[in-house]
Short mmCIF file of C-alpha atoms in Angstrom, two decimals:
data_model
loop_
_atom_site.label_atom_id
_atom_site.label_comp_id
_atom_site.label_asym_id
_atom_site.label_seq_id
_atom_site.Cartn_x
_atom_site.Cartn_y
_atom_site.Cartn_z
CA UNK X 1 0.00 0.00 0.00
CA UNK X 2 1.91 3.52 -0.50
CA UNK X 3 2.71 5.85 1.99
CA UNK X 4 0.58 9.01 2.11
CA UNK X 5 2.40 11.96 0.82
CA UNK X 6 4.05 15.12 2.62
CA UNK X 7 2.85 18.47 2.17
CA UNK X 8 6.03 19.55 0.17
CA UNK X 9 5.34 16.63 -2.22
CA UNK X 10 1.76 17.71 -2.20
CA UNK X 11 2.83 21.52 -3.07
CA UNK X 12 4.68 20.33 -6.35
CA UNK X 13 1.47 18.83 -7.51
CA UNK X 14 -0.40 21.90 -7.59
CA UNK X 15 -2.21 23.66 -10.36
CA UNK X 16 -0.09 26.75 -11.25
CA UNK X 17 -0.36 29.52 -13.68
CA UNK X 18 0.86 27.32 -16.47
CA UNK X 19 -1.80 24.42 -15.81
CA UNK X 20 -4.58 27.28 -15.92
CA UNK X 21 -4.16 28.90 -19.16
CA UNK X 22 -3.40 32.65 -19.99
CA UNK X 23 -5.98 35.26 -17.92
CA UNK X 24 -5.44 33.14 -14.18
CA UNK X 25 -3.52 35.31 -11.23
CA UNK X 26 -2.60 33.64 -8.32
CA UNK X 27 -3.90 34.99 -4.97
CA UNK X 28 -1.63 35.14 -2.05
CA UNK X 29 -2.70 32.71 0.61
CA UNK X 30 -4.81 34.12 3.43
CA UNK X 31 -5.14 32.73 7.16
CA UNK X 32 -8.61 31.51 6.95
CA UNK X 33 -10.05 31.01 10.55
CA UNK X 34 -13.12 30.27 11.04
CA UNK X 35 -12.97 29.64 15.07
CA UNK X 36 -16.29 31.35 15.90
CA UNK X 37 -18.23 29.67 13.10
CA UNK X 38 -21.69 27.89 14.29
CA UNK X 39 -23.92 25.81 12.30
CA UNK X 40 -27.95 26.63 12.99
CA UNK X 41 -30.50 23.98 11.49
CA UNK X 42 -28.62 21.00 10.34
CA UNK X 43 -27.60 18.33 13.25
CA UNK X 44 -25.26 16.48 11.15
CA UNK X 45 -23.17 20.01 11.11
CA UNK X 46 -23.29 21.32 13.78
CA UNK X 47 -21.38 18.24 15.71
CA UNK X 48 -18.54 19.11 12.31
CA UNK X 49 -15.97 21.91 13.31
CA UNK X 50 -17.16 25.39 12.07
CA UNK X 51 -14.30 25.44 9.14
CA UNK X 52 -15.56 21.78 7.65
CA UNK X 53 -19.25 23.26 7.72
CA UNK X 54 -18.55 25.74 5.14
CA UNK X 55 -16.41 23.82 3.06
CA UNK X 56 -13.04 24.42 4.13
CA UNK X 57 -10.03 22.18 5.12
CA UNK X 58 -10.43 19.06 5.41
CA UNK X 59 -8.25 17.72 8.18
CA UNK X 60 -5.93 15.69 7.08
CA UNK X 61 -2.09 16.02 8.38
CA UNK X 62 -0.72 16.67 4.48
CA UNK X 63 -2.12 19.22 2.83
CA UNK X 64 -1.44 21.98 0.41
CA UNK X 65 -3.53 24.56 -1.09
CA UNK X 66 -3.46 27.39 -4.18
CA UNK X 67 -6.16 29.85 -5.01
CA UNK X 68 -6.46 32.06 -8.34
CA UNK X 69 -8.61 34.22 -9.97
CA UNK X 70 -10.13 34.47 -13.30
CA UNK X 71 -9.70 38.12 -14.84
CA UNK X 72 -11.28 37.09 -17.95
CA UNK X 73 -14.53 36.40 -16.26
CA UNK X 74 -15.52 39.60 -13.31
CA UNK X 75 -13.06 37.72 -10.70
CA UNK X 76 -14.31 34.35 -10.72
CA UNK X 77 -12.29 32.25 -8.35
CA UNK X 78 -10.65 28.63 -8.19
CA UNK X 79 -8.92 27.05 -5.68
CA UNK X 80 -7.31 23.44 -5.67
CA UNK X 81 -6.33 21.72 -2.04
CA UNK X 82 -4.34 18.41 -1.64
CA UNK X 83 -4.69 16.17 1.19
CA UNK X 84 -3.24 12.97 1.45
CA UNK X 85 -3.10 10.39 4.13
CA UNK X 86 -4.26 6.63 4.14
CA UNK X 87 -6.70 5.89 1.44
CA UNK X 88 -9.56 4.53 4.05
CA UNK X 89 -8.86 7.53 6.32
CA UNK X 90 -9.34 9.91 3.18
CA UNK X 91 -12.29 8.25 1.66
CA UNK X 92 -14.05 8.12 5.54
CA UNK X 93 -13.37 11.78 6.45
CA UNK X 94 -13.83 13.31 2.91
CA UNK X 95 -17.28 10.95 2.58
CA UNK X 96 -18.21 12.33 6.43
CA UNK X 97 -18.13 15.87 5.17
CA UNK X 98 -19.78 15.85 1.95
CA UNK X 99 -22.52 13.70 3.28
CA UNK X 100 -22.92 15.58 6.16
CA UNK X 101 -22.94 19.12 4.11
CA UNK X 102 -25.84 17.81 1.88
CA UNK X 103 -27.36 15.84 4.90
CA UNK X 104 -29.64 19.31 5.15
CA UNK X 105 -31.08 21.09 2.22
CA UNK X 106 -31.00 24.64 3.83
CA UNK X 107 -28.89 25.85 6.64
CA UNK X 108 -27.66 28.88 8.36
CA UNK X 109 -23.95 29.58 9.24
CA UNK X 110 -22.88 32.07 11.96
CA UNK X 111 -19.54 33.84 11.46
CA UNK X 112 -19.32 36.59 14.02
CA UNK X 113 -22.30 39.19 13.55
CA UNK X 114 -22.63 37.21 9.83
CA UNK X 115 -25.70 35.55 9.16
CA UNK X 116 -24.71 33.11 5.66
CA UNK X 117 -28.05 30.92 4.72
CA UNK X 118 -26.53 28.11 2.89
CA UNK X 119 -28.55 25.42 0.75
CA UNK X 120 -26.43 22.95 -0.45
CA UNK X 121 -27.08 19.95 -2.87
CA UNK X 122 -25.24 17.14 -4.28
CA UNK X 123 -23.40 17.29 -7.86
CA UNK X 124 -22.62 15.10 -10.70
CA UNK X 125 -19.20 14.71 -10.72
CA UNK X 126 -16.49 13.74 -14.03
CA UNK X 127 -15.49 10.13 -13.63
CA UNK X 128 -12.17 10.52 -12.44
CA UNK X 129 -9.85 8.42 -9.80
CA UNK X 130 -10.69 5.78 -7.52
CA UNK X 131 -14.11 8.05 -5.55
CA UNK X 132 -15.87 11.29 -6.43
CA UNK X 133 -17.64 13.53 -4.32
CA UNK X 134 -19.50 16.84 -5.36
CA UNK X 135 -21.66 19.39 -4.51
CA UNK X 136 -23.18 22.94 -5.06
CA UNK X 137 -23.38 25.29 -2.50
CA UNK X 138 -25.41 28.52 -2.44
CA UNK X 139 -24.43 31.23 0.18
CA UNK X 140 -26.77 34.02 0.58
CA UNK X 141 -26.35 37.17 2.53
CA UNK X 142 -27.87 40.68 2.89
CA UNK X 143 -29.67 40.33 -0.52
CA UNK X 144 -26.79 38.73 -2.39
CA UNK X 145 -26.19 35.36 -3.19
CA UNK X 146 -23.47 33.13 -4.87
CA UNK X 147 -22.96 29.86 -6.24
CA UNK X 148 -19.63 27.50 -5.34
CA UNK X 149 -18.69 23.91 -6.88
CA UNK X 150 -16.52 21.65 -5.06
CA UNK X 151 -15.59 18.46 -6.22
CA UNK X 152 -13.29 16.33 -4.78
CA UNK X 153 -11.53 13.00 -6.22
CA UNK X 154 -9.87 10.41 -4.19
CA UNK X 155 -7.07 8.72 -6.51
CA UNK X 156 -4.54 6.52 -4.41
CA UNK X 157 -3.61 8.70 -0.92
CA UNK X 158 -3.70 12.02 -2.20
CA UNK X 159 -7.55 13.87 -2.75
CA UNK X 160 -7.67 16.46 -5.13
CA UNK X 161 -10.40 18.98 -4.03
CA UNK X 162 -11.39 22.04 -6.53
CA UNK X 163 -13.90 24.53 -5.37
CA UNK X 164 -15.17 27.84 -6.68
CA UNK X 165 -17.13 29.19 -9.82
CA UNK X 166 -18.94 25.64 -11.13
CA UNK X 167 -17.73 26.33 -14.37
CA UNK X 168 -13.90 26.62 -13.43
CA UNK X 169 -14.45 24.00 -11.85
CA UNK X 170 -15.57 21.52 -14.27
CA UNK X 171 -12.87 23.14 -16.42
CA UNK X 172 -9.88 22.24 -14.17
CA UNK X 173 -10.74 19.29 -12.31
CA UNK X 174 -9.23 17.23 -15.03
CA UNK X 175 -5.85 18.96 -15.06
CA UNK X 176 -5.90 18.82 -11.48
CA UNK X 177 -5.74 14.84 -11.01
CA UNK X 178 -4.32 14.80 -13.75
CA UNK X 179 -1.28 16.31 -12.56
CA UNK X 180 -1.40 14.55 -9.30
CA UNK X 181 -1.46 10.73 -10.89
CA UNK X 182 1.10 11.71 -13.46
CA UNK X 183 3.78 13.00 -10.87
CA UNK X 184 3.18 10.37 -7.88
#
């Protein structure tokens, strides 16, 4: 069985710029904390930590993540995280989390004095790798709203986990595993 991979491994395997295409800027990486995040109206949540519940890190020991933005489209976003660790420890945890983020059609995050209603719902996701999980997720607050995809693909120890605009995306997924089962 192979060994799960380290996070400087897991770094090389990254989408960059040259992956993406002409038009894709790479953001710098922000300290997301979500410490003070609550989960109102979906049980199988709420017992999740706050950054799981909207769709964060996963919490796996190796990890690595990018983000970038789309100029050519009014800032659309894409980000790719790698996780790797055993493959029934990443198909259990990554399966616990999407299941348990479309357990509840409609839900409301807390962040702070931020209200987010969230209504999440499972997507069709590209054959790829050895498991597939997807899903759409609608935030809405103070009259706006947005849409994210994340998809995430299980191929040996290392999940490959794209999330932003749907169509990015669907666009990149490919590319991403790609890269990840041609460099192992």
């Amino acid at each position: 069985m192979p060994a799960p991979l380290s996070s400087s491994v897991l770094v090389e395997r990254l989408l960059d710029e040259r992956d993406l295409g002409e038009g894709y800027v790479r953001q710098p990486q922000r300290a997301e904390r979500h410490d003070d995040v609550s989960v109102i109206g979906c049980p199988a949540l709420e017992e999740l930590d706050g950054e799981a519940a909207v769709g964060g890190s996963l919490t796996f020991a190796q990890r690595a993540k990018v983000s970038f933005t789309y100029v050519g489209d009014g800032g659309s976003e894409v980000s790719e995280e790698l996780y790797s660790d055993t493959e029934t420890r990443l198909s259990e945890g990554v399966a616990r989390i999407f299941e348990a983020m479309t357990s509840c059609s409609t839900y409301r995050v807390l962040g702070g004095s931020t209200s987010v209603t969230v209504t999440a719902r499972k997507a069709l996701a590209a054959r790829l790798g050895d498991e597939r999980w997807s899903q759409l997720l609608t935030f809405s607050s103070g009259g706006r709203s947005s849409i994210v995809k994340q998809t995430a693909v299980r191929t040996g120890t290392v999940v490959v986990v794209v999330s932003g605009s749907p169509g990015l995306v669907d666009a990149h997924l490919a590319k991403a595993v790609d890269k990840v089962q041609r460099t192992r």
